[in-house]
CSV table of C-alpha atoms in Angstrom, one decimal:
chain,number,residue,atom,x,y,z
A,1,MET,CA,-157.7,35.7,167.5
A,2,ILE,CA,-161.4,36.6,167.5
A,3,ARG,CA,-163.7,33.9,168.8
A,4,VAL,CA,-167.5,34.3,169.0
A,5,ARG,CA,-170.4,32.0,169.6
A,6,PHE,CA,-174.1,31.6,169.0
A,7,ALA,CA,-175.6,29.7,171.9
A,8,PRO,CA,-179.3,29.0,171.4
A,9,SER,CA,-181.5,27.1,173.9
A,10,PRO,CA,-183.2,24.2,172.1
A,11,THR,CA,-186.6,24.8,173.6
A,12,GLY,CA,-188.3,25.9,170.4
A,13,TYR,CA,-187.6,27.1,166.8
A,14,LEU,CA,-185.0,29.6,165.8
A,15,HIS,CA,-186.8,32.9,165.5
A,16,VAL,CA,-185.9,36.3,164.0
A,17,GLY,CA,-184.2,37.6,167.0
A,18,GLY,CA,-182.0,34.5,167.5
A,19,ALA,CA,-181.2,34.4,163.8
A,20,ARG,CA,-180.1,38.0,163.9
A,21,THR,CA,-177.8,37.3,166.8
A,22,ALA,CA,-176.3,34.3,165.0
A,23,LEU,CA,-175.8,36.4,161.9
A,24,PHE,CA,-174.0,39.2,163.6
A,25,ASN,CA,-171.6,36.8,165.3
A,26,TRP,CA,-171.0,34.9,162.1
A,27,LEU,CA,-170.4,38.1,160.1
A,28,PHE,CA,-167.9,39.4,162.7
A,29,ALA,CA,-166.0,36.1,162.7
A,30,ARG,CA,-165.9,35.9,158.9
A,31,HIS,CA,-164.9,39.6,158.6
A,32,THR,CA,-162.0,39.2,161.0
A,33,GLY,CA,-160.9,35.7,160.0
A,34,GLY,CA,-162.0,34.6,163.5
A,35,THR,CA,-163.8,31.5,164.7
A,36,PHE,CA,-167.6,31.0,164.9
A,37,VAL,CA,-168.8,28.5,167.5
A,38,LEU,CA,-172.3,27.0,167.6
A,39,ARG,CA,-173.0,25.9,171.1
A,40,ILE,CA,-176.3,24.3,171.9
A,41,GLU,CA,-177.3,25.2,175.5
A,42,ASP,CA,-179.3,22.2,176.3
A,43,THR,CA,-178.8,21.9,180.1
A,44,ASP,CA,-182.6,22.5,180.6
A,45,ARG,CA,-183.4,18.8,180.5
A,46,GLU,CA,-187.2,19.2,180.7
A,47,ARG,CA,-187.6,21.8,177.9
A,48,SER,CA,-184.7,20.9,175.5
A,49,THR,CA,-185.6,18.6,172.6
A,50,ASP,CA,-183.7,16.9,169.9
A,51,GLU,CA,-186.4,18.2,167.4
A,52,ALA,CA,-185.6,21.8,168.4
A,53,ILE,CA,-181.8,21.1,167.9
A,54,GLU,CA,-182.5,19.7,164.5
A,55,GLN,CA,-184.6,22.7,163.6
A,56,ILE,CA,-182.0,25.2,164.8
A,57,VAL,CA,-179.2,23.4,162.8
A,58,ALA,CA,-181.5,23.2,159.7
A,59,SER,CA,-182.2,27.0,160.0
A,60,MET,CA,-178.5,27.8,160.3
A,61,ARG,CA,-177.7,25.8,157.3
A,62,TRP,CA,-180.4,27.3,155.2
A,63,LEU,CA,-179.3,30.8,156.1
A,64,GLY,CA,-175.7,29.8,155.1
A,65,LEU,CA,-174.3,30.4,158.6
A,66,ASP,CA,-171.6,27.7,158.8
A,67,TRP,CA,-169.8,27.1,162.0
A,68,ASP,CA,-166.2,26.2,162.8
A,69,GLU,CA,-166.8,24.4,166.1
A,70,TYR,CA,-169.9,22.7,167.5
A,71,TYR,CA,-170.7,21.8,171.1
A,72,ARG,CA,-173.7,20.6,173.2
A,73,GLN,CA,-173.5,22.0,176.6
A,74,ALA,CA,-175.1,19.0,178.3
A,75,GLU,CA,-172.0,17.0,177.3
A,76,ARG,CA,-169.8,19.2,179.4
A,77,HIS,CA,-171.3,18.4,182.8
A,78,GLU,CA,-168.1,17.1,184.3
A,79,ARG,CA,-166.2,20.2,183.3
A,80,HIS,CA,-169.0,22.4,184.9
A,81,LEU,CA,-168.8,20.3,188.1
A,82,GLN,CA,-165.0,20.7,188.2
A,83,ALA,CA,-165.3,24.5,188.0
A,84,ALA,CA,-168.1,24.6,190.6
A,85,GLU,CA,-166.1,22.5,193.0
A,86,SER,CA,-163.1,24.8,192.7
A,87,LEU,CA,-165.3,27.8,193.7
A,88,LEU,CA,-166.8,25.7,196.6
A,89,ARG,CA,-163.3,25.0,197.9
A,90,ALA,CA,-162.4,28.7,197.5
A,91,GLY,CA,-165.4,29.8,199.5
A,92,ALA,CA,-167.0,31.7,196.7
A,93,VAL,CA,-169.8,29.1,196.7
A,94,TYR,CA,-171.6,27.4,199.6
A,95,GLU,CA,-174.1,24.6,199.9
A,96,ASN,CA,-177.6,25.0,201.4
A,97,GLU,CA,-180.4,22.4,201.2
A,98,GLY,CA,-178.6,20.5,198.5
A,99,ALA,CA,-178.2,23.5,196.2
A,100,TRP,CA,-174.9,25.4,195.6
A,101,TRP,CA,-175.1,29.2,196.1
A,102,PHE,CA,-172.8,31.9,194.8
A,103,ARG,CA,-172.0,34.6,197.3
A,104,VAL,CA,-172.8,38.2,196.4
A,105,PRO,CA,-171.7,41.1,198.8
A,106,ASP,CA,-174.7,42.5,200.7
A,107,ALA,CA,-173.6,46.1,200.2
A,108,GLY,CA,-172.3,48.2,197.3
A,109,ALA,CA,-173.0,47.7,193.6
A,110,THR,CA,-171.8,45.7,190.6
A,111,ILE,CA,-171.0,47.8,187.6
A,112,VAL,CA,-170.9,46.1,184.3
A,113,HIS,CA,-169.7,47.5,181.0
A,114,ASP,CA,-171.4,47.0,177.6
A,115,GLU,CA,-169.8,48.3,174.4
A,116,LEU,CA,-173.0,49.7,173.1
A,117,VAL,CA,-174.7,51.2,176.2
A,118,GLY,CA,-171.6,51.9,178.4
A,119,ASP,CA,-171.6,51.2,182.2
A,120,VAL,CA,-174.6,49.9,183.9
A,121,ARG,CA,-175.0,49.8,187.7
A,122,PHE,CA,-176.8,47.0,189.7
A,123,ASP,CA,-177.2,47.2,193.5
A,124,ASN,CA,-175.9,44.1,195.2
A,125,GLU,CA,-178.9,44.0,197.5
A,126,GLN,CA,-181.0,43.4,194.5
A,127,LEU,CA,-178.8,40.7,193.1
A,128,LYS,CA,-178.5,38.6,196.3
A,129,ASP,CA,-176.8,35.2,196.5
A,130,PHE,CA,-177.9,33.0,193.6
A,131,VAL,CA,-177.9,29.3,192.8
A,132,ILE,CA,-175.4,27.9,190.3
A,133,ARG,CA,-176.1,24.2,191.0
A,134,ARG,CA,-179.6,22.9,191.7
A,135,SER,CA,-180.3,20.3,194.3
A,136,ASP,CA,-180.8,17.7,191.5
A,137,GLY,CA,-177.2,18.2,190.4
A,138,SER,CA,-178.0,20.3,187.3
A,139,PHE,CA,-176.3,23.6,186.7
A,140,VAL,CA,-178.0,26.9,185.9
A,141,TYR,CA,-177.4,29.0,182.8
A,142,ASN,CA,-175.5,31.9,184.4
A,143,PHE,CA,-172.8,29.6,185.6
A,144,VAL,CA,-172.3,27.2,182.7
A,145,VAL,CA,-172.3,30.0,180.1
A,146,VAL,CA,-169.3,31.6,181.9
A,147,VAL,CA,-167.4,28.3,182.2
A,148,ASP,CA,-168.0,27.5,178.6
A,149,ASP,CA,-167.1,30.9,177.3
A,150,VAL,CA,-163.9,30.8,179.4
A,151,ASP,CA,-162.9,27.3,178.2
A,152,MET,CA,-163.7,28.1,174.5
A,153,GLY,CA,-161.7,31.4,174.6
A,154,ILE,CA,-164.7,33.5,173.6
A,155,THR,CA,-163.4,37.1,173.0
A,156,HIS,CA,-166.7,38.9,172.2
A,157,VAL,CA,-170.2,38.1,173.3
A,158,ILE,CA,-172.8,39.5,170.9
A,159,ARG,CA,-176.4,38.8,172.1
A,160,GLY,CA,-179.8,40.3,172.7
A,161,ASP,CA,-180.3,42.9,175.4
A,162,GLU,CA,-182.6,40.6,177.4
A,163,HIS,CA,-179.3,39.1,178.7
A,164,LEU,CA,-178.0,42.4,180.1
A,165,ASN,CA,-179.5,41.7,183.5
A,166,ASN,CA,-177.6,38.4,183.6
A,167,LEU,CA,-174.3,40.2,183.2
A,168,PRO,CA,-173.7,41.2,186.8
A,169,LYS,CA,-174.0,37.6,188.0
A,170,GLN,CA,-171.8,36.4,185.2
A,171,MET,CA,-169.2,39.1,185.9
A,172,ARG,CA,-169.0,37.9,189.5
A,173,ILE,CA,-168.3,34.4,188.3
A,174,TYR,CA,-165.6,35.5,185.9
A,175,GLN,CA,-163.9,37.3,188.8
A,176,ALA,CA,-164.2,34.3,191.1
A,177,LEU,CA,-162.7,32.1,188.4
A,178,GLU,CA,-160.0,34.7,188.0
A,179,ARG,CA,-160.5,34.8,184.2
A,180,PRO,CA,-160.8,37.9,182.0
A,181,MET,CA,-164.2,38.8,180.6
A,182,PRO,CA,-165.0,39.0,176.9
A,183,LEU,CA,-166.2,42.3,175.4
A,184,PHE,CA,-170.0,42.4,175.6
A,185,TYR,CA,-172.4,43.8,173.0
A,186,HIS,CA,-176.1,43.6,173.9
A,187,LEU,CA,-178.2,44.2,170.8
A,188,PRO,CA,-181.4,46.3,171.1
A,189,MET,CA,-184.6,44.4,170.7
A,190,ILE,CA,-186.6,44.1,167.5
A,191,LEU,CA,-190.0,45.9,167.6
A,192,GLY,CA,-193.1,45.2,165.6
A,193,PRO,CA,-194.5,47.9,163.3
A,194,ASP,CA,-196.6,49.2,166.1
A,195,ARG,CA,-193.4,49.7,168.2
A,196,GLY,CA,-194.6,46.9,170.5
A,197,LYS,CA,-192.7,43.7,171.3
A,198,LEU,CA,-192.2,41.6,168.2
A,199,SER,CA,-194.6,38.7,168.1
A,200,LYS,CA,-196.1,36.2,165.7
A,201,ARG,CA,-198.8,38.6,164.7
A,202,HIS,CA,-196.0,40.8,163.3
A,203,GLY,CA,-194.6,37.9,161.3
A,204,ALA,CA,-192.0,36.8,163.8
A,205,THR,CA,-192.2,33.1,163.0
A,206,SER,CA,-189.7,30.3,162.5
A,207,VAL,CA,-186.7,31.0,160.2
A,208,LEU,CA,-187.8,28.0,158.2
A,209,GLU,CA,-191.3,29.5,157.8
A,210,TYR,CA,-189.7,32.2,155.7
A,211,ARG,CA,-188.2,29.4,153.5
A,212,SER,CA,-191.7,28.1,153.1
A,213,ARG,CA,-193.0,31.5,152.1
A,214,GLY,CA,-190.5,31.7,149.2
A,215,VAL,CA,-188.0,34.0,150.7
A,216,LEU,CA,-184.4,33.6,149.5
A,217,PRO,CA,-181.8,32.9,152.3
A,218,ASP,CA,-179.6,35.8,151.1
A,219,ALA,CA,-182.6,38.1,151.3
A,220,LEU,CA,-183.5,37.2,154.8
A,221,VAL,CA,-179.8,37.6,155.8
A,222,ASN,CA,-179.9,41.1,154.2
A,223,PHE,CA,-183.1,41.9,156.0
A,224,LEU,CA,-181.8,40.7,159.4
A,225,VAL,CA,-178.5,42.6,159.2
A,226,ARG,CA,-180.4,45.8,158.6
A,227,LEU,CA,-182.3,45.2,161.8
A,228,GLY,CA,-179.5,46.7,163.9
A,229,TRP,CA,-176.6,47.5,161.5
A,230,ALA,CA,-176.0,50.1,158.8
A,231,HIS,CA,-173.5,51.0,156.2
A,232,GLY,CA,-174.4,54.5,155.1
A,233,ASP,CA,-177.7,54.6,153.2
A,234,GLU,CA,-177.2,51.2,151.4
A,235,GLU,CA,-180.0,48.8,151.7
A,236,VAL,CA,-179.2,45.8,149.4
A,237,PHE,CA,-176.2,43.8,150.2
A,238,SER,CA,-174.8,40.5,148.9
A,239,ARG,CA,-173.4,38.1,151.4
A,240,ASP,CA,-169.8,38.9,150.2
A,241,ASP,CA,-170.6,42.6,150.7
A,242,LEU,CA,-171.7,42.0,154.3
A,243,VAL,CA,-168.6,39.9,155.1
A,244,ARG,CA,-166.4,42.6,153.7
A,245,LEU,CA,-168.2,45.6,155.3
A,246,PHE,CA,-169.5,44.3,158.6
A,247,THR,CA,-168.0,45.8,161.8
A,248,LEU,CA,-169.2,46.1,165.3
A,249,GLU,CA,-168.9,49.9,165.1
A,250,GLY,CA,-171.8,49.8,162.7
A,251,LEU,CA,-174.2,48.3,165.2
A,252,ASN,CA,-177.2,50.5,166.1
A,253,LYS,CA,-177.9,51.5,169.7
A,254,SER,CA,-181.7,51.9,169.2
A,255,ALA,CA,-184.3,49.3,168.6
A,256,ALA,CA,-185.1,48.1,165.1
A,257,VAL,CA,-188.6,47.8,163.6
A,258,PHE,CA,-189.6,44.7,161.8
A,259,GLU,CA,-191.4,45.4,158.5
A,260,ASP,CA,-192.7,42.5,156.4
A,261,ALA,CA,-193.1,44.8,153.4
A,262,LYS,CA,-189.4,45.6,153.6
A,263,LEU,CA,-188.5,42.0,153.7
A,264,LEU,CA,-190.6,41.3,150.6
A,265,TRP,CA,-189.0,44.3,148.8
A,266,LEU,CA,-185.5,43.0,149.6
A,267,ASN,CA,-186.5,39.5,148.5
A,268,GLN,CA,-187.6,41.0,145.2
A,269,GLN,CA,-184.2,42.7,144.8
A,270,HIS,CA,-182.3,39.5,145.5
A,271,MET,CA,-184.5,37.6,143.1
A,272,LYS,CA,-183.6,40.1,140.4
A,273,ARG,CA,-179.9,39.6,141.1
A,274,ALA,CA,-179.9,35.9,141.7
A,275,ASP,CA,-178.0,33.5,139.5
A,276,LEU,CA,-180.6,32.0,137.1
A,277,ASP,CA,-179.6,28.4,137.6
A,278,VAL,CA,-179.9,28.9,141.4
A,279,LEU,CA,-183.2,30.7,141.0
A,280,VAL,CA,-184.7,28.0,138.8
A,281,ALA,CA,-183.6,25.3,141.3
A,282,LEU,CA,-185.1,27.2,144.2
A,283,ALA,CA,-188.4,27.8,142.3
A,284,GLU,CA,-188.8,24.1,141.4
A,285,PRO,CA,-190.4,22.9,144.6
A,286,PHE,CA,-192.7,25.8,144.7
A,287,VAL,CA,-193.9,25.0,141.1
A,288,GLY,CA,-194.3,21.3,142.1
A,289,ALA,CA,-196.3,22.3,145.2
A,290,ARG,CA,-198.9,24.0,143.1
A,291,GLY,CA,-199.9,20.5,141.9
A,292,HIS,CA,-200.1,21.2,138.1
A,293,VAL,CA,-196.5,20.6,136.9
A,294,SER,CA,-195.3,17.1,137.7
A,295,ALA,CA,-191.7,16.2,138.5
A,296,GLU,CA,-191.5,14.4,135.1
A,297,MET,CA,-192.7,17.5,133.2
A,298,TRP,CA,-190.1,19.6,135.0
A,299,ALA,CA,-187.3,17.2,134.3
A,300,GLN,CA,-188.2,17.1,130.6
A,301,ALA,CA,-188.4,20.9,130.3
A,302,ASP,CA,-185.6,22.6,128.3
A,303,PRO,CA,-183.3,24.1,131.0
A,304,GLU,CA,-182.5,27.1,128.8
A,305,ARG,CA,-186.2,27.9,128.4
A,306,LEU,CA,-186.7,27.8,132.1
A,307,ARG,CA,-183.7,30.1,132.6
A,308,VAL,CA,-185.1,32.5,130.0
A,309,GLY,CA,-188.5,32.4,131.5
A,310,ALA,CA,-187.3,32.9,135.0
A,311,ASN,CA,-185.2,35.9,133.9
A,312,LEU,CA,-188.3,37.5,132.2
A,313,LEU,CA,-190.7,36.8,135.0
A,314,ARG,CA,-188.7,37.5,138.1
A,315,ASP,CA,-188.9,41.3,138.0
A,316,ARG,CA,-192.5,41.3,139.1
A,317,ALA,CA,-192.2,38.4,141.6
A,318,LYS,CA,-191.8,39.2,145.3
A,319,THR,CA,-191.4,35.5,146.4
A,320,LEU,CA,-190.5,32.2,144.9
A,321,GLY,CA,-194.2,31.3,145.2
A,322,ASP,CA,-195.0,34.3,142.9
A,323,LEU,CA,-192.4,33.2,140.4
A,324,ALA,CA,-193.7,29.6,140.5
A,325,GLY,CA,-197.2,30.9,139.6
A,326,THR,CA,-195.9,32.6,136.5
A,327,LEU,CA,-193.5,29.8,135.5
A,328,GLU,CA,-196.5,27.5,135.1
A,329,MET,CA,-197.2,29.3,131.8
A,330,LEU,CA,-194.2,27.6,130.3
A,331,PHE,CA,-195.9,24.2,130.7
A,332,PRO,CA,-198.9,22.6,129.0
A,333,VAL,CA,-201.2,23.0,132.1
A,334,PRO,CA,-204.3,25.1,132.6
A,335,LEU,CA,-203.3,28.7,133.2
A,336,GLU,CA,-204.0,30.4,136.5
A,337,ARG,CA,-205.6,33.5,134.9
A,338,GLU,CA,-205.3,36.7,136.9
A,339,ASP,CA,-206.9,38.7,134.1
A,340,GLU,CA,-209.5,38.3,131.4
A,341,VAL,CA,-210.3,40.5,128.4
A,342,ALA,CA,-213.3,40.7,126.1
A,343,VAL,CA,-212.2,39.6,122.6
A,344,THR,CA,-214.0,41.2,119.7
A,345,PRO,CA,-214.9,39.2,116.6
A,346,MET,CA,-212.2,41.2,114.7
A,347,GLN,CA,-209.6,40.3,117.3
A,348,ALA,CA,-210.6,36.7,117.3
A,349,ARG,CA,-210.2,36.6,113.5
A,350,VAL,CA,-206.7,38.2,113.7
A,351,MET,CA,-205.6,35.9,116.5
A,352,ALA,CA,-206.6,32.9,114.6
A,353,ALA,CA,-204.6,34.2,111.6
A,354,LEU,CA,-201.6,34.9,113.9
A,355,ALA,CA,-201.7,31.3,115.2
A,356,ASP,CA,-201.6,30.0,111.6
A,357,GLY,CA,-198.9,32.5,110.6
A,358,ILE,CA,-196.4,31.6,113.4
A,359,GLU,CA,-197.0,27.8,113.4
A,360,LEU,CA,-194.0,27.2,111.1
A,361,VAL,CA,-191.7,29.9,112.4
A,362,ASP,CA,-188.2,28.5,112.7
A,363,PRO,CA,-186.0,29.3,114.6
A,364,TRP,CA,-188.4,30.3,117.3
A,365,THR,CA,-187.0,33.5,118.8
A,366,ALA,CA,-188.5,36.8,119.9
A,367,GLU,CA,-187.2,38.4,116.7
A,368,THR,CA,-188.7,35.8,114.3
A,369,VAL,CA,-192.0,35.7,116.2
A,370,GLU,CA,-192.3,39.5,116.0
A,371,ALA,CA,-191.5,39.5,112.3
A,372,ALA,CA,-194.2,36.8,111.6
A,373,PHE,CA,-196.7,38.7,113.8
A,374,ARG,CA,-196.1,41.9,111.8
A,375,ASP,CA,-196.5,40.1,108.4
A,376,VAL,CA,-199.8,38.7,109.5
A,377,LEU,CA,-201.0,42.0,110.9
A,378,ALA,CA,-200.2,43.7,107.7
A,379,ARG,CA,-202.2,41.2,105.7
A,380,GLU,CA,-205.1,41.4,108.0
A,381,GLY,CA,-205.1,45.2,108.1
A,382,ALA,CA,-204.6,45.4,111.8
A,383,THR,CA,-202.0,46.8,114.2
A,384,LEU,CA,-200.2,45.3,117.1
A,385,LYS,CA,-202.1,47.6,119.4
A,386,ASP,CA,-205.3,46.0,118.3
A,387,VAL,CA,-204.4,42.5,119.6
A,388,ALA,CA,-201.4,42.8,121.9
A,389,GLN,CA,-203.4,42.6,125.1
A,390,PRO,CA,-205.7,39.8,124.2
A,391,CYS,CA,-202.7,37.8,122.9
A,392,ARG,CA,-200.8,38.4,126.1
A,393,VAL,CA,-203.7,37.3,128.3
A,394,ALA,CA,-204.5,34.3,126.1
A,395,VAL,CA,-200.9,33.1,126.4
A,396,THR,CA,-199.9,34.2,129.9
A,397,GLY,CA,-203.2,34.8,131.8
A,398,ARG,CA,-202.0,38.3,132.7
A,399,LYS,CA,-202.4,41.8,131.2
A,400,VAL,CA,-198.9,43.0,132.2
A,401,GLY,CA,-195.6,41.3,132.1
A,402,PRO,CA,-192.4,41.2,130.1
A,403,GLY,CA,-192.1,42.2,126.4
A,404,LEU,CA,-194.8,40.4,124.4
A,405,PHE,CA,-192.4,38.7,122.0
A,406,GLU,CA,-189.9,37.8,124.6
A,407,ILE,CA,-192.5,35.9,126.7
A,408,LEU,CA,-194.0,34.3,123.6
A,409,SER,CA,-190.5,33.0,122.7
A,410,ALA,CA,-190.1,31.6,126.2
A,411,VAL,CA,-193.5,29.9,126.3
A,412,GLY,CA,-192.8,28.0,123.0
A,413,ARG,CA,-194.4,27.6,119.7
A,414,SER,CA,-196.9,24.8,120.3
A,415,MET,CA,-198.4,26.3,123.5
A,416,VAL,CA,-198.6,29.8,122.0
A,417,VAL,CA,-200.4,28.5,118.9
A,418,GLU,CA,-202.7,26.4,120.9
A,419,ARG,CA,-203.6,29.2,123.4
A,420,LEU,CA,-204.2,31.8,120.6
A,421,ARG,CA,-206.5,29.4,118.7
A,422,ALA,CA,-208.4,28.5,121.9
A,423,CYS,CA,-208.9,32.2,122.7
A,424,ALA,CA,-210.0,32.9,119.1
A,425,ARG,CA,-212.6,30.2,119.5
A,426,GLY,CA,-213.7,31.8,122.7
A,427,ILE,CA,-212.4,29.0,124.9
A,428,ALA,CA,-210.1,29.7,127.9
A,429,ALA,CA,-207.0,27.5,127.6
């Protein structure tokens, strides 16, 4: 039975690299029908905080990475002590000035095996004896991580390559405990666009910051999995696709490059594919945060009109914030106008006539609105080309967007009539 774990240290927020590690472990467990363990490694008493634990858990839940078992390492102190005492009695560990030290041979080398990079040699004279229990009674990472992985039956350890240098010490502890080692996969680092170490200036912020930016969780999952895993030339994956396709054989051996533009492109693709009810629900807080549409106005809006509007407007939106800005046109609030056009007297006259001509259209659909438009245009001796753009800007605040009559249908009769008349009078509505 496959058993994997994600073991974050709660000394800060969950960042891109940690989230990718969690994702790869979760996907491997779900693909194989195995077990995914979330283990909070909080033995660093001075730096670990409950706030960081809450943030890590919230990030995992937002990403949809559910766990089968949950542990806090600090609660396993007695078990760590028991294992350390067994090594002390066996002579693998000795005490000096209150600390417990693990013995490493002076000569020779320790050779560890990683499934991605192969065998790696470490000279023992560079390792030297190392502390597993501090003089204050607390245990160090390299010891407790082995004891916990042994007790929890971890079969595969998938983690960042910054941990590769820890492996020789951990291998020595496995051997002293006379327990088999899991298979190790050390993931290459994620680089910034300049090929330097990923940092905040590249966009490497908290996972929850991406939620605040209007990124969909499925899009961030898609983005993270492509930072180190591939399936042919495919770029866009649903969560079900990833669970079905993910294998460790698909892991890349070279560093991945973080590109914010790629994340936004993937987010746009996932917004285009999202269930409309889900998309509308995700967009609601972003609309509210803009301060124009109240919660009461949103609650009173026709759900079908919101779905239709979201469907029409999502193709050009890269984030939920973008979508929120355009969804405001479905409400009786001042438009955020991205564009303006100069309206001629002839256009103003025709737009006023259009407002009168569609005021009684029933039912209000794209087809009926178009028919009414064309009747008025014929009477006024004008063409749709003469007034299409000023009508669009008057009603939506933008020169480009979905089909004119589709968006007029979504906005609704009263606001379309009001905005056309206001524009015809030379007043921005």
